[in-house]
Coordinates of C-alpha atoms in Angstrom, one line a residue:
M1 CA 0.2 -0.1 0.1
S2 CA 1.5 3.3 -0.9
L3 CA 1.8 6.1 1.8
K4 CA -1.1 8.1 -0.1
A5 CA -3.3 5.4 0.1
F6 CA -2.4 4.7 3.9
L7 CA -3.2 8.2 4.8
A8 CA -6.5 8.0 2.8
K9 CA -7.7 5.4 5.0
Q10 CA -6.6 7.1 8.1
F11 CA -8.4 10.4 7.0
A12 CA -11.6 8.2 6.0
A13 CA -11.7 6.8 9.5
I14 CA -11.7 10.3 11.0
I15 CA -14.3 11.7 8.7
Y16 CA -16.5 8.6 9.4
Q17 CA -16.5 9.3 13.2
K18 CA -17.5 13.0 12.5
T19 CA -20.1 11.9 10.1
Q20 CA -21.7 9.5 12.7
K21 CA -21.7 12.3 15.6
W22 CA -24.2 14.2 13.6
A23 CA -25.9 11.3 11.8
N24 CA -26.7 9.7 15.1
N25 CA -28.4 13.2 16.4
P26 CA -30.3 14.2 13.4
I27 CA -33.0 16.3 15.0
A28 CA -30.7 18.3 17.3
T29 CA -28.3 18.8 14.2
Q30 CA -30.9 20.3 12.1
Q31 CA -32.3 22.3 15.0
Q32 CA -28.9 24.0 15.4
V33 CA -28.7 24.7 11.6
F34 CA -31.9 26.2 11.7
E35 CA -31.0 28.4 14.8
K36 CA -27.9 29.7 13.2
L37 CA -29.3 30.4 9.8
I38 CA -32.0 32.7 11.5
A39 CA -29.3 34.4 13.7
D40 CA -27.0 35.0 10.8
A41 CA -29.6 36.5 8.4
K42 CA -31.6 38.8 10.7
Q43 CA -30.0 42.0 9.5
T44 CA -30.3 41.0 5.8
Q45 CA -33.0 42.5 3.6
F46 CA -35.1 39.3 3.5
G47 CA -34.5 38.8 7.2
K48 CA -36.1 42.1 7.8
D49 CA -38.8 41.8 5.4
H50 CA -39.9 38.4 7.1
H51 CA -39.2 39.6 10.6
F52 CA -36.5 37.2 11.5
S53 CA -36.1 38.7 14.8
E54 CA -39.5 37.4 15.9
I55 CA -38.8 33.8 14.8
K56 CA -38.2 31.5 17.7
T57 CA -39.4 28.0 16.3
V58 CA -39.7 26.2 13.0
A59 CA -43.6 26.8 13.2
D60 CA -42.9 30.6 13.3
F61 CA -40.6 30.4 10.4
A62 CA -43.2 28.4 8.2
Q63 CA -45.6 31.1 9.2
K64 CA -43.6 33.8 8.1
V65 CA -41.6 32.6 5.2
P66 CA -43.7 30.8 2.3
V67 CA -42.5 28.4 0.1
R68 CA -40.8 30.0 -3.1
D69 CA -39.3 28.8 -6.1
Y70 CA -36.7 30.9 -8.2
E71 CA -39.2 33.1 -9.9
A72 CA -40.7 34.0 -6.5
L73 CA -37.3 34.7 -5.0
R74 CA -36.1 36.7 -8.1
P75 CA -36.6 40.2 -7.1
Y76 CA -34.1 39.5 -4.2
V77 CA -31.7 37.9 -6.5
D78 CA -31.7 40.5 -9.1
R79 CA -30.7 42.9 -6.5
M80 CA -27.9 40.8 -5.6
V81 CA -26.9 40.4 -9.2
K82 CA -26.8 44.2 -9.5
G83 CA -24.2 44.1 -6.8
E84 CA -26.2 45.0 -3.6
E85 CA -25.1 43.6 -0.1
N86 CA -27.0 41.9 2.5
I87 CA -29.8 40.9 0.6
L88 CA -30.7 37.4 1.1
W89 CA -27.4 36.6 3.2
K90 CA -24.8 38.6 4.7
G91 CA -22.4 40.5 2.6
K92 CA -22.2 39.6 -1.1
P93 CA -22.0 36.2 -2.8
I94 CA -18.7 35.0 -3.7
Y95 CA -20.2 33.4 -7.1
F96 CA -23.5 32.8 -8.9
A97 CA -24.0 29.6 -10.5
K98 CA -25.6 30.2 -13.7
T99 CA -28.1 27.7 -14.9
S100 CA -30.8 27.5 -17.6
G101 CA -34.2 28.8 -16.4
T102 CA -37.3 27.1 -18.0
T103 CA -39.3 30.3 -17.8
S104 CA -37.3 33.4 -18.0
G105 CA -33.7 32.9 -19.2
A106 CA -30.5 32.3 -16.9
K107 CA -30.9 31.7 -13.3
Y108 CA -28.4 33.0 -10.9
I109 CA -28.0 30.8 -7.7
P110 CA -25.8 32.4 -5.0
L111 CA -22.8 30.6 -3.5
T112 CA -21.5 32.3 -0.3
K113 CA -18.2 32.0 1.4
E114 CA -20.3 30.0 4.2
S115 CA -22.0 27.8 1.6
M116 CA -18.9 27.1 -0.9
P117 CA -16.9 24.6 1.3
Y118 CA -19.9 22.3 1.8
H119 CA -19.9 21.4 -2.0
I120 CA -16.3 20.6 -1.8
E121 CA -16.5 18.5 1.6
A122 CA -19.5 16.7 0.4
A123 CA -17.8 15.4 -2.6
R124 CA -14.7 14.3 -0.6
N125 CA -16.5 12.8 2.2
A126 CA -18.6 10.5 -0.4
I127 CA -15.1 9.1 -1.4
L128 CA -13.9 8.8 2.1
S129 CA -16.9 7.0 3.1
Y130 CA -16.3 4.6 0.3
I131 CA -12.7 4.2 1.3
H132 CA -13.8 3.4 5.0
E133 CA -16.5 0.8 4.3
T134 CA -14.5 -1.2 1.5
G135 CA -11.1 -0.6 2.7
N136 CA -10.3 -0.1 -1.2
A137 CA -7.9 3.1 -1.4
N138 CA -5.5 1.9 -4.0
F139 CA -7.3 4.0 -6.6
V140 CA -5.9 7.2 -5.1
D141 CA -2.6 6.4 -6.8
G142 CA -4.2 6.4 -10.3
K143 CA -5.8 9.1 -12.5
M144 CA -9.3 10.6 -11.9
I145 CA -11.3 12.4 -14.4
F146 CA -14.3 14.5 -13.8
L147 CA -16.4 15.2 -16.8
Q148 CA -17.8 18.7 -16.2
G149 CA -18.4 22.2 -17.4
S150 CA -16.0 24.6 -18.4
P151 CA -13.8 26.4 -15.5
I152 CA -13.9 29.6 -17.3
L153 CA -15.8 32.2 -15.2
E154 CA -17.5 35.5 -16.2
E155 CA -18.0 38.5 -13.9
K156 CA -21.0 40.5 -13.1
N157 CA -20.6 43.5 -10.9
G158 CA -17.6 42.1 -9.1
I159 CA -19.1 38.6 -8.6
K160 CA -17.9 35.6 -10.7
L161 CA -20.4 33.5 -12.3
G162 CA -20.2 30.1 -14.2
R163 CA -21.5 26.5 -14.2
L164 CA -21.5 25.0 -10.7
S165 CA -19.1 22.3 -12.1
G166 CA -16.8 24.7 -13.6
I167 CA -16.7 26.9 -10.3
V168 CA -15.9 23.7 -8.3
A169 CA -13.2 22.9 -10.6
H170 CA -11.2 26.0 -9.1
Y171 CA -11.4 24.1 -5.7
V172 CA -9.8 20.7 -6.5
P173 CA -7.3 20.0 -3.6
K174 CA -3.5 20.1 -4.3
Y175 CA -3.2 16.5 -3.4
L176 CA -5.4 15.6 -6.2
Q177 CA -3.8 18.1 -8.8
K178 CA -1.4 15.6 -10.3
N179 CA -3.9 12.7 -10.4
R180 CA -6.7 15.0 -12.0
M181 CA -7.7 14.7 -15.6
P182 CA -8.6 16.4 -18.0
S183 CA -6.1 19.3 -18.5
W184 CA -7.3 22.6 -17.7
E185 CA -7.1 23.5 -21.5
T186 CA -9.3 20.6 -22.6
N187 CA -11.8 21.3 -19.6
C188 CA -12.0 24.8 -20.9
I189 CA -13.5 23.5 -24.4
E190 CA -17.1 24.8 -24.6
D191 CA -18.4 22.5 -27.5
W192 CA -19.2 19.3 -25.8
E193 CA -18.4 16.8 -28.6
T194 CA -15.0 18.7 -29.3
K195 CA -14.3 18.3 -25.5
V196 CA -15.1 14.6 -25.4
D197 CA -13.0 13.9 -28.2
A198 CA -9.9 15.9 -26.5
V199 CA -10.6 13.9 -23.2
V200 CA -10.4 10.6 -25.2
E201 CA -7.1 11.7 -26.7
E202 CA -5.7 12.9 -23.2
T203 CA -6.8 9.8 -21.3
F204 CA -6.4 6.9 -23.7
H205 CA -3.0 6.1 -22.3
E206 CA -3.5 7.1 -18.7
N207 CA -3.8 4.8 -15.7
M208 CA -7.6 6.0 -15.1
A209 CA -8.8 4.5 -11.8
V210 CA -11.8 6.9 -11.0
I211 CA -14.3 8.3 -13.5
S212 CA -17.0 10.8 -12.8
G213 CA -20.0 12.6 -14.5
I214 CA -23.6 12.2 -15.5
P215 CA -24.2 8.7 -16.8
S216 CA -25.5 9.9 -20.2
W217 CA -22.5 12.0 -20.9
V218 CA -19.9 9.6 -19.7
Q219 CA -21.6 7.0 -22.0
M220 CA -20.4 9.2 -24.8
Y221 CA -16.9 9.2 -23.5
F222 CA -17.1 5.2 -23.2
E223 CA -18.2 4.7 -26.5
K224 CA -15.5 6.7 -28.2
L225 CA -12.9 5.0 -25.9
K226 CA -14.2 1.7 -27.1
A227 CA -14.3 2.7 -30.6
K228 CA -10.8 4.1 -30.5
A229 CA -9.4 0.9 -28.5
E230 CA -11.3 -1.7 -30.2
K231 CA -11.8 -3.3 -26.8
P232 CA -13.8 -2.7 -23.7
V233 CA -13.0 0.6 -21.6
G234 CA -12.2 -2.1 -18.5
E235 CA -9.3 -3.6 -20.7
L236 CA -7.9 -0.2 -21.6
F237 CA -8.2 1.2 -18.0
K238 CA -7.3 -2.1 -16.1
N239 CA -7.4 -0.1 -12.7
F240 CA -10.5 1.5 -13.4
N241 CA -12.9 0.3 -10.5
L242 CA -15.1 3.3 -9.3
F243 CA -17.6 5.3 -11.0
I244 CA -19.1 8.6 -9.3
Y245 CA -22.4 10.0 -10.7
G246 CA -25.1 12.2 -10.0
G247 CA -27.8 13.8 -11.6
V248 CA -30.1 10.9 -12.8
N249 CA -30.7 7.4 -11.8
Y250 CA -28.0 5.0 -13.1
E251 CA -29.9 1.8 -13.1
P252 CA -31.2 2.3 -16.6
Y253 CA -27.8 2.7 -17.8
R254 CA -25.9 -0.1 -15.7
A255 CA -26.3 -2.8 -18.3
K256 CA -24.9 -0.6 -21.0
F257 CA -22.1 0.7 -18.9
E258 CA -21.2 -3.0 -17.9
S259 CA -21.2 -3.9 -21.7
L260 CA -18.9 -0.9 -22.6
I261 CA -16.6 -1.5 -19.6
G262 CA -16.7 -5.4 -19.8
R263 CA -17.1 -5.9 -16.1
K264 CA -18.9 -4.6 -12.9
V265 CA -17.2 -1.6 -11.2
D266 CA -18.4 0.1 -7.8
S267 CA -20.5 3.0 -8.0
I268 CA -21.0 6.1 -5.8
E269 CA -24.2 8.2 -6.2
L270 CA -24.2 12.1 -5.5
F271 CA -27.0 14.5 -5.0
P272 CA -25.4 17.9 -5.7
A273 CA -27.2 21.0 -7.3
S274 CA -26.2 24.5 -7.5
E275 CA -28.4 25.2 -4.6
G276 CA -26.3 22.9 -2.4
F277 CA -25.0 19.5 -2.1
F278 CA -27.6 17.3 -0.5
A279 CA -26.6 13.8 -0.2
Y280 CA -24.2 11.0 -0.9
Q281 CA -24.1 7.3 -1.1
D282 CA -22.2 6.3 2.1
S283 CA -22.7 2.6 1.7
Q284 CA -22.3 0.1 -1.0
K285 CA -24.7 -2.3 1.2
E286 CA -27.5 0.1 1.9
K287 CA -30.0 1.8 -0.5
G288 CA -30.1 5.4 -0.8
M289 CA -27.9 8.5 0.1
L290 CA -27.0 9.8 3.4
L291 CA -29.0 13.0 3.8
L292 CA -26.3 15.9 5.0
L293 CA -27.9 17.4 7.8
N294 CA -24.9 19.3 9.1
S295 CA -24.2 21.3 5.9
G296 CA -25.4 24.7 6.4
I297 CA -28.9 23.6 5.0
F298 CA -32.3 23.3 7.0
Y299 CA -34.5 21.0 5.3
E300 CA -38.4 20.9 5.1
F301 CA -40.5 18.3 3.2
I302 CA -43.9 18.5 1.6
K303 CA -45.8 15.5 0.5
S304 CA -46.1 15.5 -3.4
E305 CA -49.7 14.7 -3.3
E306 CA -50.4 17.9 -1.1
F307 CA -47.9 20.0 -2.8
F308 CA -50.3 21.9 -5.0
T309 CA -53.1 22.3 -2.5
E310 CA -53.6 25.6 -0.7
N311 CA -51.7 25.3 2.5
P312 CA -49.7 21.9 2.4
K313 CA -48.1 20.7 5.8
R314 CA -44.1 21.4 6.0
H315 CA -42.6 18.5 7.7
T316 CA -39.3 18.7 9.5
I317 CA -36.7 15.8 9.5
G318 CA -38.2 14.2 12.7
E319 CA -41.8 13.8 11.0
V320 CA -40.9 12.2 7.7
E321 CA -41.9 8.5 6.9
L322 CA -40.5 5.8 4.7
G323 CA -41.7 5.6 1.2
I324 CA -43.4 9.0 0.8
N325 CA -42.9 11.1 -2.2
Y326 CA -41.7 14.5 -0.8
V327 CA -41.0 17.7 -2.5
L328 CA -37.4 19.0 -1.0
I329 CA -37.6 22.5 0.3
L330 CA -34.5 24.1 1.8
S331 CA -33.1 27.1 3.7
S332 CA -29.5 27.7 3.3
N333 CA -26.4 29.7 4.2
A334 CA -26.3 30.6 0.6
G335 CA -29.3 32.8 1.1
L336 CA -32.1 30.7 -0.3
W337 CA -35.2 30.5 2.0
A338 CA -38.1 27.9 2.0
Y339 CA -36.9 27.2 -1.5
N340 CA -38.4 24.6 -3.7
I341 CA -35.4 23.1 -6.0
G342 CA -38.0 21.2 -7.9
D343 CA -36.7 17.8 -6.9
T344 CA -38.7 14.9 -5.1
I345 CA -37.2 12.4 -2.9
Q346 CA -38.3 9.3 -0.8
F347 CA -36.6 8.1 2.3
T348 CA -35.3 4.5 2.3
S349 CA -34.1 4.7 5.9
L350 CA -34.6 6.7 8.9
K351 CA -31.7 5.6 11.0
P352 CA -29.6 7.1 9.5
Y353 CA -31.7 9.3 7.2
R354 CA -31.0 8.0 3.6
I355 CA -33.0 9.3 0.5
I356 CA -33.3 8.4 -3.2
V357 CA -34.3 11.1 -5.8
S358 CA -37.6 10.1 -7.3
G359 CA -38.1 12.7 -9.8
R360 CA -39.2 16.4 -10.3
I361 CA -42.4 17.9 -9.2
K362 CA -42.9 19.5 -12.7
H363 CA -41.6 16.2 -14.5
Y364 CA -44.6 13.9 -14.4
I365 CA -47.5 12.5 -16.3
S366 CA -50.9 13.0 -15.2
A367 CA -53.0 13.6 -18.4
F368 CA -55.6 11.1 -17.0
G369 CA -55.2 11.6 -13.2
E370 CA -52.3 9.0 -12.9
H371 CA -49.6 11.3 -11.7
V372 CA -46.6 8.8 -13.1
I373 CA -43.1 10.0 -11.6
G374 CA -39.6 9.5 -12.7
K375 CA -38.7 6.8 -10.3
E376 CA -41.6 4.7 -11.6
V377 CA -40.9 4.8 -15.0
E378 CA -37.1 4.0 -14.4
A379 CA -38.2 1.1 -12.3
A380 CA -40.5 -0.2 -15.0
M381 CA -37.7 0.0 -17.5
Q382 CA -35.5 -1.8 -15.5
E383 CA -37.6 -4.6 -14.6
A384 CA -38.7 -5.1 -18.1
M385 CA -35.1 -5.5 -19.0
E386 CA -34.3 -8.1 -16.5
G387 CA -33.6 -11.5 -18.1
T388 CA -33.3 -10.1 -21.5
E389 CA -30.6 -8.9 -24.0
V390 CA -32.0 -5.5 -24.2
H391 CA -29.7 -2.5 -23.7
I392 CA -31.0 0.9 -23.7
N393 CA -29.1 4.4 -24.3
E394 CA -31.9 6.7 -23.1
F395 CA -35.5 7.2 -22.9
T396 CA -38.3 9.7 -22.4
V397 CA -42.2 9.3 -22.0
A398 CA -45.1 11.4 -22.9
P399 CA -48.8 11.2 -23.0
Q400 CA -50.7 10.8 -26.2
V401 CA -54.2 12.3 -25.5
S402 CA -55.4 12.5 -29.0
P403 CA -54.4 9.5 -31.1
T404 CA -55.9 9.1 -34.8
E405 CA -57.4 5.9 -33.7
G406 CA -58.0 3.8 -30.6
L407 CA -57.6 4.9 -26.9
P408 CA -55.0 7.4 -25.6
Y409 CA -51.7 5.9 -24.3
H410 CA -48.3 6.5 -23.0
E411 CA -45.5 7.0 -25.6
W412 CA -42.2 5.6 -24.8
F413 CA -39.5 7.1 -27.0
I414 CA -36.5 4.6 -26.6
E415 CA -33.0 4.9 -28.2
F416 CA -32.1 1.1 -28.1
E417 CA -28.4 -0.3 -27.9
N418 CA -29.7 -3.7 -28.1
E419 CA -33.1 -4.0 -29.6
P420 CA -36.0 -6.5 -28.4
D421 CA -36.8 -9.2 -30.7
N422 CA -40.5 -8.4 -30.3
F423 CA -41.5 -4.8 -29.7
D424 CA -45.1 -5.5 -28.8
E425 CA -43.9 -8.1 -26.1
F426 CA -41.3 -5.8 -24.8
A427 CA -44.0 -2.9 -24.4
L428 CA -46.2 -5.5 -22.6
R429 CA -43.3 -6.2 -20.3
I430 CA -42.8 -2.5 -19.3
D431 CA -46.7 -1.9 -19.2
Q432 CA -47.1 -4.7 -16.7
A433 CA -44.3 -3.6 -14.6
M434 CA -45.8 0.1 -14.8
R435 CA -49.1 -1.4 -13.4
K436 CA -47.2 -2.7 -10.6
Q437 CA -45.5 0.7 -10.0
N438 CA -48.6 2.8 -10.0
V439 CA -52.0 1.7 -9.0
Y440 CA -53.7 4.7 -10.9
Y441 CA -52.2 3.7 -14.1
D442 CA -53.4 0.2 -13.5
D443 CA -57.0 1.4 -12.8
L444 CA -56.7 3.4 -16.2
I445 CA -55.5 0.2 -18.1
A446 CA -57.9 -2.0 -16.3
G447 CA -60.8 0.6 -17.0
H448 CA -60.1 0.9 -20.7
V449 CA -59.3 4.4 -20.3
L450 CA -55.9 3.8 -21.6
R451 CA -54.5 1.3 -23.7
T452 CA -51.0 -0.4 -23.4
L453 CA -48.2 1.8 -23.8
V454 CA -46.5 2.2 -27.5
I455 CA -42.9 2.2 -27.9
T456 CA -41.4 4.6 -30.5
K457 CA -37.8 3.8 -31.5
V458 CA -35.5 6.7 -31.7
P459 CA -32.6 6.5 -33.8
K460 CA -28.9 6.1 -32.9
N461 CA -27.7 9.5 -31.1
G462 CA -31.2 10.9 -31.3
F463 CA -31.4 12.2 -27.9
Q464 CA -28.0 13.7 -28.3
E465 CA -29.2 15.5 -31.3
Y466 CA -32.4 16.6 -29.6
M467 CA -30.1 18.1 -26.6
K468 CA -27.7 19.8 -29.1
S469 CA -30.8 21.4 -30.9
I470 CA -31.9 23.2 -27.7
G471 CA -28.3 24.1 -26.9
K472 CA -28.1 21.5 -23.6
L473 CA -25.6 19.0 -25.1
G474 CA -23.2 17.8 -22.3
G475 CA -22.1 19.4 -19.0
Q476 CA -24.7 19.1 -16.1
N477 CA -27.7 19.0 -18.6
K478 CA -30.0 16.2 -18.1
L479 CA -32.8 15.0 -20.6
P480 CA -36.2 15.1 -18.6
R481 CA -37.5 11.3 -17.9
L482 CA -41.0 12.4 -18.5
C483 CA -43.2 15.3 -19.3
N484 CA -47.0 15.9 -19.0
D485 CA -46.9 17.5 -22.4
R486 CA -45.5 16.6 -25.9
E487 CA -42.7 19.2 -26.4
I488 CA -40.2 16.8 -26.2
A489 CA -42.0 14.2 -28.1
D490 CA -43.1 16.5 -31.1
S491 CA -39.4 17.5 -31.3
L492 CA -38.3 13.7 -31.7
T493 CA -41.1 12.9 -34.1
R494 CA -40.1 15.7 -36.3
A495 CA -36.4 14.8 -36.5

């Protein structure tokens, strides 16, 4: 064992003990976070507008601070973007993470000197948790690659801005600099296809041990590697044994990845966003990711089924239940208050608190009252593929409300790597799995309101071409797994 690997194992043990301390005291930990957030923001404009000096309890907070999304918080953010101080958080942000807004152009998510360290520590601690549990630290001597956005930052009224992954690139620890790839010059390439080609050239002869990124874009990298090497990625990179990912569920991609790699590798799931780093997979044995309760974020949870009612109940960590779909609401030391990030989660464990990301509150299908969510279509696809040779690259689902003939249906747009021998039979397999996942969908099929789902085959690289056409190829961009309208569906059928 190298000295670097030995020290990594020692550090991992220390971090494990620190993690256990707050994970075993979740309610007290969250209360401390809440109290500090309120105290630190009393003199901000938001704190004054919402009478933070009068807030003594979480119930007071819920009464005085309504749940908001970005558009509702935007008047405050716009003042910060103009350079004003002490608006949502004390002082000025040190960065804005610039993301694509769905309704009004770019969104500017503040990152403060208090919030930024948690983005870095969480990613580090995810790897250290893996080392502590498995005892595997040899990969620290190999090369690591993080497929991410460009680290080139703009500046607006004295505050730097860019993609979150590009901002984080400026914080890579010195002890990882020699191991980290790609080069700074390659990382700065904006065009995603050009960038991936350059990454392939740079890494082809390296000892790659850890590869990280959103699965759909890492898949493109693997396909190019395999084509160039004319052998599986696992044979090219013999010491590659750890894949780190976030942003989407890995399960629909797992079979394809194992085919590209030529063997199984361990994986670590992360739950980062511009608004905060919320959770990471702390165990290879347990389902779900450890919810980070001591990272400057106070969480509230609203049941998805109640979210669009007039006054839904906001639950704290001590009130949540297993298996319920919750909308994640957060208040943070970045100056976000009762903020709806749009993600839905479910708890898989309450001791410690572990979660899975179940979808997006805006990404669902309920054209007929079925309220199908992302987790359900992914689980159905996974079940349908089990025991078959079918591999997929990507898929999305949309309702077909007004077919030219017959009953309405859900249309599944699938890009296959290995196609099924019988499309109707495979569609029925997915449909039966969906009926087990969602009782309302089952009722609609049984009641002849809907007919069995229909598969529409998407050509090779069809989804990449779609994402390219809307300016969202690569980086941290993700294809919605499902939509309640046919905007994506119609674009795919026109292609």
